[in-house]
Short mmCIF file of C-alpha atoms in Angstrom, two decimals:
data_model
loop_
_atom_site.label_atom_id
_atom_site.label_comp_id
_atom_site.label_asym_id
_atom_site.label_seq_id
_atom_site.Cartn_x
_atom_site.Cartn_y
_atom_site.Cartn_z
CA MET A 84 -10.39 -3.41 27.21
CA ALA A 85 -7.44 -5.02 25.43
CA ALA A 86 -6.50 -8.57 26.40
CA MET A 87 -3.49 -9.00 28.72
CA ASN A 88 -2.18 -11.91 26.61
CA PRO A 89 -3.23 -11.17 23.02
CA ASN A 90 -4.39 -14.01 20.81
CA LEU A 91 -6.30 -14.37 17.56
CA ILE A 92 -9.58 -13.23 19.08
CA SER A 93 -8.20 -10.34 21.11
CA TYR A 94 -9.11 -6.69 20.72
CA LEU A 95 -5.89 -4.92 19.73
CA PRO A 96 -6.31 -1.14 20.12
CA ASN A 97 -2.86 -0.25 18.77
CA LEU A 98 -3.65 -1.31 15.18
CA ARG A 99 -4.24 1.17 12.36
CA VAL A 100 -5.89 0.12 9.09
CA VAL A 101 -4.81 1.98 5.95
CA ASP A 102 -7.02 1.77 2.85
CA CYS A 103 -4.78 1.99 -0.25
CA THR A 104 -7.52 1.28 -2.82
CA LEU A 105 -7.21 4.51 -4.80
CA ARG A 106 -3.42 4.53 -4.83
CA ASP A 107 -2.65 0.86 -5.51
CA GLY A 108 -5.85 0.44 -7.52
CA GLY A 109 -4.97 3.48 -9.58
CA LEU A 110 -2.09 1.51 -11.04
CA VAL A 111 -4.71 -0.67 -12.74
CA ASN A 112 -6.74 2.08 -14.45
CA ASP A 113 -4.27 4.98 -14.58
CA PHE A 114 -6.09 6.65 -11.68
CA TYR A 115 -9.27 7.36 -13.62
CA PHE A 116 -11.71 6.99 -10.72
CA THR A 117 -14.86 9.08 -10.83
CA ASP A 118 -15.67 11.47 -8.01
CA GLU A 119 -18.72 9.32 -7.31
CA PHE A 120 -16.50 6.27 -6.79
CA VAL A 121 -14.05 8.16 -4.57
CA ARG A 122 -16.77 9.82 -2.51
CA ALA A 123 -18.54 6.48 -1.99
CA LEU A 124 -15.27 4.87 -0.90
CA TYR A 125 -14.63 7.70 1.53
CA GLN A 126 -18.08 7.23 3.06
CA ALA A 127 -17.61 3.46 3.21
CA ASN A 128 -14.29 3.86 5.01
CA LEU A 129 -15.89 6.25 7.49
CA LYS A 130 -18.63 3.75 8.28
CA ALA A 131 -16.15 0.88 8.43
CA GLY A 132 -13.93 2.62 10.99
CA VAL A 133 -10.85 2.65 8.74
CA ASP A 134 -8.07 4.81 10.18
CA TYR A 135 -6.39 6.18 7.02
CA MET A 136 -7.50 6.54 3.41
CA GLU A 137 -4.76 6.94 0.83
CA PHE A 138 -6.04 9.07 -2.04
CA GLY A 139 -3.21 8.41 -4.48
CA TYR A 140 0.19 9.80 -5.39
CA LYS A 141 1.82 13.20 -5.22
CA CYS A 142 3.53 12.92 -8.61
CA SER A 143 5.17 15.79 -10.44
CA LYS A 144 3.26 17.07 -13.47
CA ASN A 145 6.64 17.86 -14.99
CA ILE A 146 7.35 14.13 -15.06
CA PHE A 147 3.86 12.67 -15.63
CA SER A 148 1.39 14.33 -17.98
CA PRO A 149 -2.07 15.06 -16.57
CA ASP A 150 -3.36 14.22 -20.06
CA ARG A 151 -2.34 10.59 -19.57
CA PHE A 152 -3.43 10.03 -15.97
CA GLY A 153 -6.41 10.66 -13.76
CA LYS A 154 -6.21 13.30 -11.04
CA TRP A 155 -5.42 10.84 -8.24
CA LYS A 156 -1.96 10.44 -9.74
CA PHE A 157 -1.35 13.99 -8.48
CA CYS A 158 -3.79 14.52 -5.57
CA ASP A 159 -4.14 18.27 -5.88
CA GLU A 160 -5.49 19.86 -2.73
CA GLU A 161 -8.68 21.11 -4.38
CA ASP A 162 -9.47 17.65 -5.77
CA ILE A 163 -9.24 16.01 -2.36
CA ARG A 164 -11.27 18.79 -0.75
CA ALA A 165 -13.96 18.34 -3.42
CA ILE A 166 -14.50 14.89 -1.86
CA VAL A 167 -13.91 15.43 1.86
CA GLY A 168 -14.30 19.18 2.43
CA ASP A 169 -12.32 19.95 5.59
CA ASN A 170 -12.65 16.27 6.58
CA PRO A 171 -14.21 16.87 10.01
CA THR A 172 -13.90 13.15 10.86
CA ASP A 173 -11.57 10.70 12.59
CA LEU A 174 -10.53 9.26 9.22
CA LYS A 175 -7.09 10.57 8.27
CA ILE A 176 -6.05 11.32 4.69
CA SER A 177 -2.74 10.13 3.25
CA VAL A 178 -0.86 10.35 -0.05
CA MET A 179 2.22 8.56 -1.37
CA ALA A 180 5.30 10.29 -2.76
CA ASP A 181 7.84 8.22 -4.71
CA VAL A 182 11.49 9.19 -4.60
CA GLY A 183 12.36 10.71 -7.97
CA ARG A 184 8.75 11.15 -9.06
CA CYS A 185 7.62 13.95 -6.77
CA ASP A 186 8.69 17.58 -6.58
CA TYR A 187 8.06 17.34 -2.86
CA GLU A 188 9.47 20.74 -1.93
CA HIS A 189 6.81 22.45 -4.04
CA ASP A 190 4.01 19.90 -4.58
CA ILE A 191 3.55 19.16 -0.88
CA ILE A 192 2.29 22.31 0.83
CA ASP A 193 2.32 23.07 4.55
CA ARG A 194 0.03 20.86 6.64
CA LYS A 195 -1.78 23.90 8.04
CA ASP A 196 -3.05 24.64 4.51
CA SER A 197 -3.86 21.03 3.62
CA VAL A 198 -6.51 18.43 4.41
CA ILE A 199 -3.83 15.71 4.10
CA ASP A 200 -2.58 14.21 7.37
CA MET A 201 0.16 11.78 6.34
CA VAL A 202 2.81 11.60 3.60
CA ARG A 203 4.05 8.11 2.74
CA VAL A 204 7.46 8.09 1.09
CA ALA A 205 8.28 5.13 -1.19
CA THR A 206 11.92 4.38 -1.92
CA TYR A 207 14.38 1.79 -3.09
CA VAL A 208 17.42 1.10 -0.95
CA ASN A 209 19.73 3.01 -3.28
CA ALA A 210 17.75 6.22 -2.69
CA ILE A 211 17.53 6.18 1.10
CA PRO A 212 19.24 9.60 1.57
CA THR A 213 16.66 11.30 -0.67
CA ALA A 214 13.85 9.43 1.09
CA ILE A 215 15.10 10.76 4.42
CA ASP A 216 15.18 14.28 2.99
CA MET A 217 11.56 13.84 1.87
CA VAL A 218 10.58 12.59 5.31
CA GLU A 219 12.24 15.55 7.01
CA ASP A 220 10.54 17.93 4.59
CA ALA A 221 7.13 16.41 5.35
CA LYS A 222 7.68 16.46 9.10
CA GLN A 223 8.86 20.08 9.05
CA LYS A 224 5.66 20.95 7.20
CA GLY A 225 3.61 19.31 9.94
CA TYR A 226 2.68 15.90 8.50
CA GLU A 227 2.89 12.39 9.83
CA ALA A 228 5.44 10.57 7.68
CA THR A 229 6.11 6.95 6.81
CA VAL A 230 8.68 5.20 4.62
CA ASN A 231 8.02 2.18 2.38
CA ILE A 232 11.20 0.31 1.41
CA MET A 233 10.28 -1.33 -1.88
CA ALA A 234 11.53 -4.61 -3.40
CA VAL A 235 12.99 -5.81 -0.09
CA SER A 236 13.08 -9.37 -1.47
CA LYS A 237 15.87 -8.20 -3.81
CA VAL A 238 17.89 -6.39 -1.14
CA ASP A 239 21.15 -7.68 0.32
CA SER A 240 20.77 -8.38 4.04
CA GLU A 241 23.57 -5.99 5.02
CA ASP A 242 22.10 -3.22 2.86
CA LEU A 243 18.70 -3.76 4.46
CA LYS A 244 20.21 -3.64 7.95
CA ASN A 245 21.99 -0.36 7.21
CA SER A 246 18.90 1.14 5.53
CA LEU A 247 16.68 0.34 8.49
CA GLU A 248 19.18 1.89 10.86
CA LEU A 249 19.30 5.11 8.82
CA LEU A 250 15.52 5.37 8.45
CA ALA A 251 14.92 4.64 12.11
CA GLN A 252 17.16 7.57 13.00
CA SER A 253 15.13 9.89 10.77
CA SER A 254 11.91 11.66 11.75
CA ALA A 255 9.73 8.97 10.12
CA ASP A 256 6.87 7.78 12.30
CA VAL A 257 6.45 4.39 10.62
CA ILE A 258 8.76 2.13 8.60
CA TYR A 259 6.97 -0.23 6.22
CA LEU A 260 7.86 -3.78 5.31
CA VAL A 261 6.78 -4.13 1.66
CA ASP A 262 6.48 -7.44 -0.20
CA SER A 263 6.61 -5.76 -3.62
CA PHE A 264 6.72 -8.95 -5.68
CA GLY A 265 4.46 -11.10 -3.49
CA SER A 266 7.36 -13.49 -3.06
CA PHE A 267 7.57 -13.84 0.71
CA TYR A 268 6.10 -16.66 2.79
CA PRO A 269 4.76 -16.17 6.33
CA GLU A 270 7.88 -17.50 8.03
CA GLN A 271 10.00 -15.00 6.08
CA ILE A 272 7.60 -12.20 6.96
CA ARG A 273 7.91 -13.12 10.63
CA ARG A 274 11.72 -12.95 10.52
CA LEU A 275 11.71 -9.66 8.62
CA THR A 276 9.11 -8.14 10.93
CA ASP A 277 11.24 -9.09 13.92
CA GLN A 278 14.20 -7.36 12.26
CA TYR A 279 12.18 -4.22 11.55
CA MET A 280 10.70 -4.24 15.06
CA GLU A 281 14.10 -4.54 16.72
CA VAL A 282 15.37 -1.41 14.98
CA ALA A 283 12.07 0.45 15.34
CA ALA A 284 11.88 -0.22 19.07
CA LYS A 285 15.38 1.19 19.55
CA TYR A 286 14.32 4.53 18.07
CA GLY A 287 10.66 4.67 19.09
CA LYS A 288 9.22 3.98 15.64
CA LYS A 289 6.28 1.88 14.47
CA VAL A 290 6.25 -0.75 11.74
CA GLY A 291 3.76 -1.25 8.91
CA ILE A 292 3.08 -4.05 6.42
CA HIS A 293 2.13 -3.75 2.73
CA ALA A 294 1.57 -7.15 1.10
CA HIS A 295 0.89 -8.29 -2.47
CA ASN A 296 -1.16 -11.33 -3.37
CA ASN A 297 0.88 -13.12 -6.05
CA GLN A 298 0.84 -16.36 -4.07
CA GLN A 299 -2.47 -15.68 -2.32
CA LEU A 300 -0.58 -14.91 0.87
CA ALA A 301 -1.22 -11.17 1.28
CA PHE A 302 -3.80 -11.68 4.04
CA ALA A 303 -1.78 -14.40 5.79
CA ASN A 304 1.41 -12.35 5.60
CA THR A 305 -0.38 -9.30 7.00
CA LEU A 306 -1.57 -11.32 9.99
CA GLU A 307 1.89 -12.82 10.42
CA ALA A 308 3.48 -9.36 10.47
CA MET A 309 0.84 -8.17 12.93
CA ASN A 310 1.79 -11.04 15.27
CA LYS A 311 -1.13 -10.55 17.67
CA GLY A 312 -0.38 -6.86 18.05
CA ALA A 313 3.29 -7.32 18.92
CA GLY A 314 4.57 -6.61 15.39
CA ALA A 315 3.40 -4.36 12.59
CA THR A 316 0.61 -2.06 13.69
CA TYR A 317 -0.04 -0.18 10.43
CA LEU A 318 -1.86 -2.60 8.16
CA ASP A 319 -2.35 -1.78 4.46
CA ALA A 320 -5.22 -3.25 2.46
CA THR A 321 -7.41 -2.49 -0.57
CA VAL A 322 -11.08 -3.11 -1.23
CA ASN A 323 -11.46 -6.51 -2.89
CA GLY A 324 -7.67 -6.55 -3.24
CA LEU A 325 -7.82 -3.90 -6.00
CA GLY A 326 -4.24 -3.21 -7.06
CA ARG A 327 -1.66 -3.72 -9.75
CA GLY A 328 -1.26 -7.30 -10.92
CA ALA A 329 -2.27 -9.78 -8.25
CA GLY A 330 -3.47 -7.00 -5.99
CA ASN A 331 -3.18 -6.67 -2.24
CA CYS A 332 -4.54 -7.83 1.09
CA HIS A 333 -8.33 -7.57 0.88
CA LEU A 334 -9.71 -4.86 3.15
CA GLU A 335 -12.95 -6.74 3.76
CA MET A 336 -10.98 -9.81 4.89
CA LEU A 337 -8.84 -7.77 7.26
CA LEU A 338 -11.77 -5.90 8.81
CA GLY A 339 -13.68 -9.16 9.16
CA PHE A 340 -10.78 -10.64 11.11
CA LEU A 341 -9.86 -7.78 13.45
CA ARG A 342 -11.70 -7.76 16.78
CA ASN A 343 -11.63 -4.03 17.41
CA PRO A 344 -15.34 -3.12 17.67
CA LYS A 345 -14.71 0.10 15.71
CA TYR A 346 -14.07 -1.90 12.52
CA LYS A 347 -17.07 -2.97 10.47
CA MET A 348 -16.89 -5.09 7.33
CA ILE A 349 -20.45 -4.56 6.01
CA PRO A 350 -19.92 -1.02 4.59
CA ILE A 351 -17.00 -2.34 2.53
CA LEU A 352 -19.05 -5.28 1.29
CA ARG A 353 -21.73 -2.88 0.13
CA PHE A 354 -19.11 -0.81 -1.69
CA VAL A 355 -17.83 -3.95 -3.43
CA GLU A 356 -21.36 -4.79 -4.50
CA GLN A 357 -22.15 -1.31 -5.78
CA TYR A 358 -18.82 -0.22 -7.31
CA ILE A 359 -16.15 -2.91 -7.54
CA LEU A 360 -18.27 -5.39 -9.47
CA LYS A 361 -18.95 -2.65 -12.00
CA LEU A 362 -15.22 -2.11 -12.45
CA ARG A 363 -14.77 -5.77 -13.32
CA GLU A 364 -17.70 -5.61 -15.74
CA GLU A 365 -15.98 -2.67 -17.44
CA GLY A 366 -12.92 -4.82 -18.05
CA VAL A 367 -10.59 -3.67 -15.28
CA VAL A 368 -8.39 -6.67 -14.44
CA TRP A 369 -6.57 -7.48 -11.22
CA GLY A 370 -6.22 -10.33 -8.75
CA TYR A 371 -4.53 -13.68 -8.40
CA ASP A 372 -3.71 -15.56 -11.59
CA VAL A 373 -1.13 -18.17 -12.56
CA PRO A 374 1.34 -15.70 -14.16
CA TYR A 375 1.49 -13.74 -10.90
CA LEU A 376 2.05 -16.94 -8.98
CA LEU A 377 5.07 -17.64 -11.17
CA THR A 378 6.59 -14.16 -10.81
CA GLY A 379 6.00 -14.37 -7.06
CA GLN A 380 7.68 -17.76 -6.76
CA LEU A 381 10.65 -16.57 -8.82
CA ASN A 382 10.89 -13.21 -7.02
CA ALA A 383 10.36 -11.30 -10.27
CA HIS A 384 8.66 -7.98 -10.98
CA PRO A 385 5.00 -8.54 -12.00
CA SER A 386 5.31 -6.41 -15.14
CA SER A 387 6.00 -9.45 -17.32
CA ALA A 388 2.93 -11.21 -15.92
CA ILE A 389 0.83 -8.11 -16.56
CA ARG A 390 1.94 -8.14 -20.22
CA PHE A 391 1.29 -11.89 -20.44
CA ILE A 392 -2.31 -11.44 -19.34
CA ARG A 393 -2.82 -8.30 -21.42
CA ASP A 394 -1.66 -10.20 -24.52
CA GLY A 395 -4.20 -12.94 -23.88
CA ARG A 396 -1.56 -15.63 -23.51
CA SER A 397 -2.15 -18.94 -21.73
CA ASP A 398 1.15 -20.76 -22.41
CA TYR A 399 2.14 -20.93 -18.76
CA TYR A 400 4.87 -23.50 -19.42
CA HIS A 401 6.70 -21.24 -21.87
CA PHE A 402 6.18 -18.20 -19.67
CA PHE A 403 7.70 -20.06 -16.72
CA HIS A 404 10.83 -20.82 -18.73
CA GLU A 405 10.99 -17.23 -19.99
CA LEU A 406 11.05 -16.09 -16.38
CA ILE A 407 13.75 -18.61 -15.48
CA ASP A 408 15.88 -17.42 -18.41
CA ASP A 409 15.47 -13.82 -17.24
CA THR A 410 16.64 -14.69 -13.72
CA LEU A 411 19.75 -16.63 -14.80
#
């Protein structure tokens, strides 16, 4: 039974854990995960009690060439079914669709013909009307739908207020707070979560959190947004933090913290041991590093830090001043 007055050791039954390893991690290796890797992750999530597994993107092949990216950039129905069959489990399947990068009217088929359960729409503030159209399309086809507002740390407060109001009036089930640049601190996350929750409560929506680890705060910010079950209830994480640049909230950390007896950390630890360590040995790079700290502190896109690391640079002092010059 859930505690009457939730605290850090309470069982919180309203939480939903979303594994974004394939989608966010795919940004590190262009989505070239083997079927063995994906199938093993699916089984690990099942054993761990994870609620949703995001398989990747629904990107248009007219915009992105299948010759340049692995199949989880596109998440064709037959590719997902090759892993999960009809998915006769409690684990739900999700995909992400970016505004402007998905031919959603054609690439996303009716839910009755799909093994996918939830479509997550990612948008910038200037594309909110299209995001709403994508949400309505997904809902009409029978899916759960969420919206991720990206780069919120760069958004004017009035624009954010108006965007939240519009999205909350749409058919979206969940509105996500996204710390795209890993620039927020816990006290900022708390204020933003309160703002999201106020609008969501008015229209009967839920709130989610997707954090990046540039300042090693992804886990802390996720807990802050959760606020003992009174805040964000959809919690994104990736195995071992696998994701672009500094990566994300670590799934094993989150499962190890949550008190819901359905969640089990050990299956994820075994997956890390058997598959994630091999990725690192093969030269796949992600996770906290000084360049990501600097972009996070300066509220800058991590792309410059990714190039810095890829080029083998270590002149942090000069890089810091390059970033300052770019922000002036």
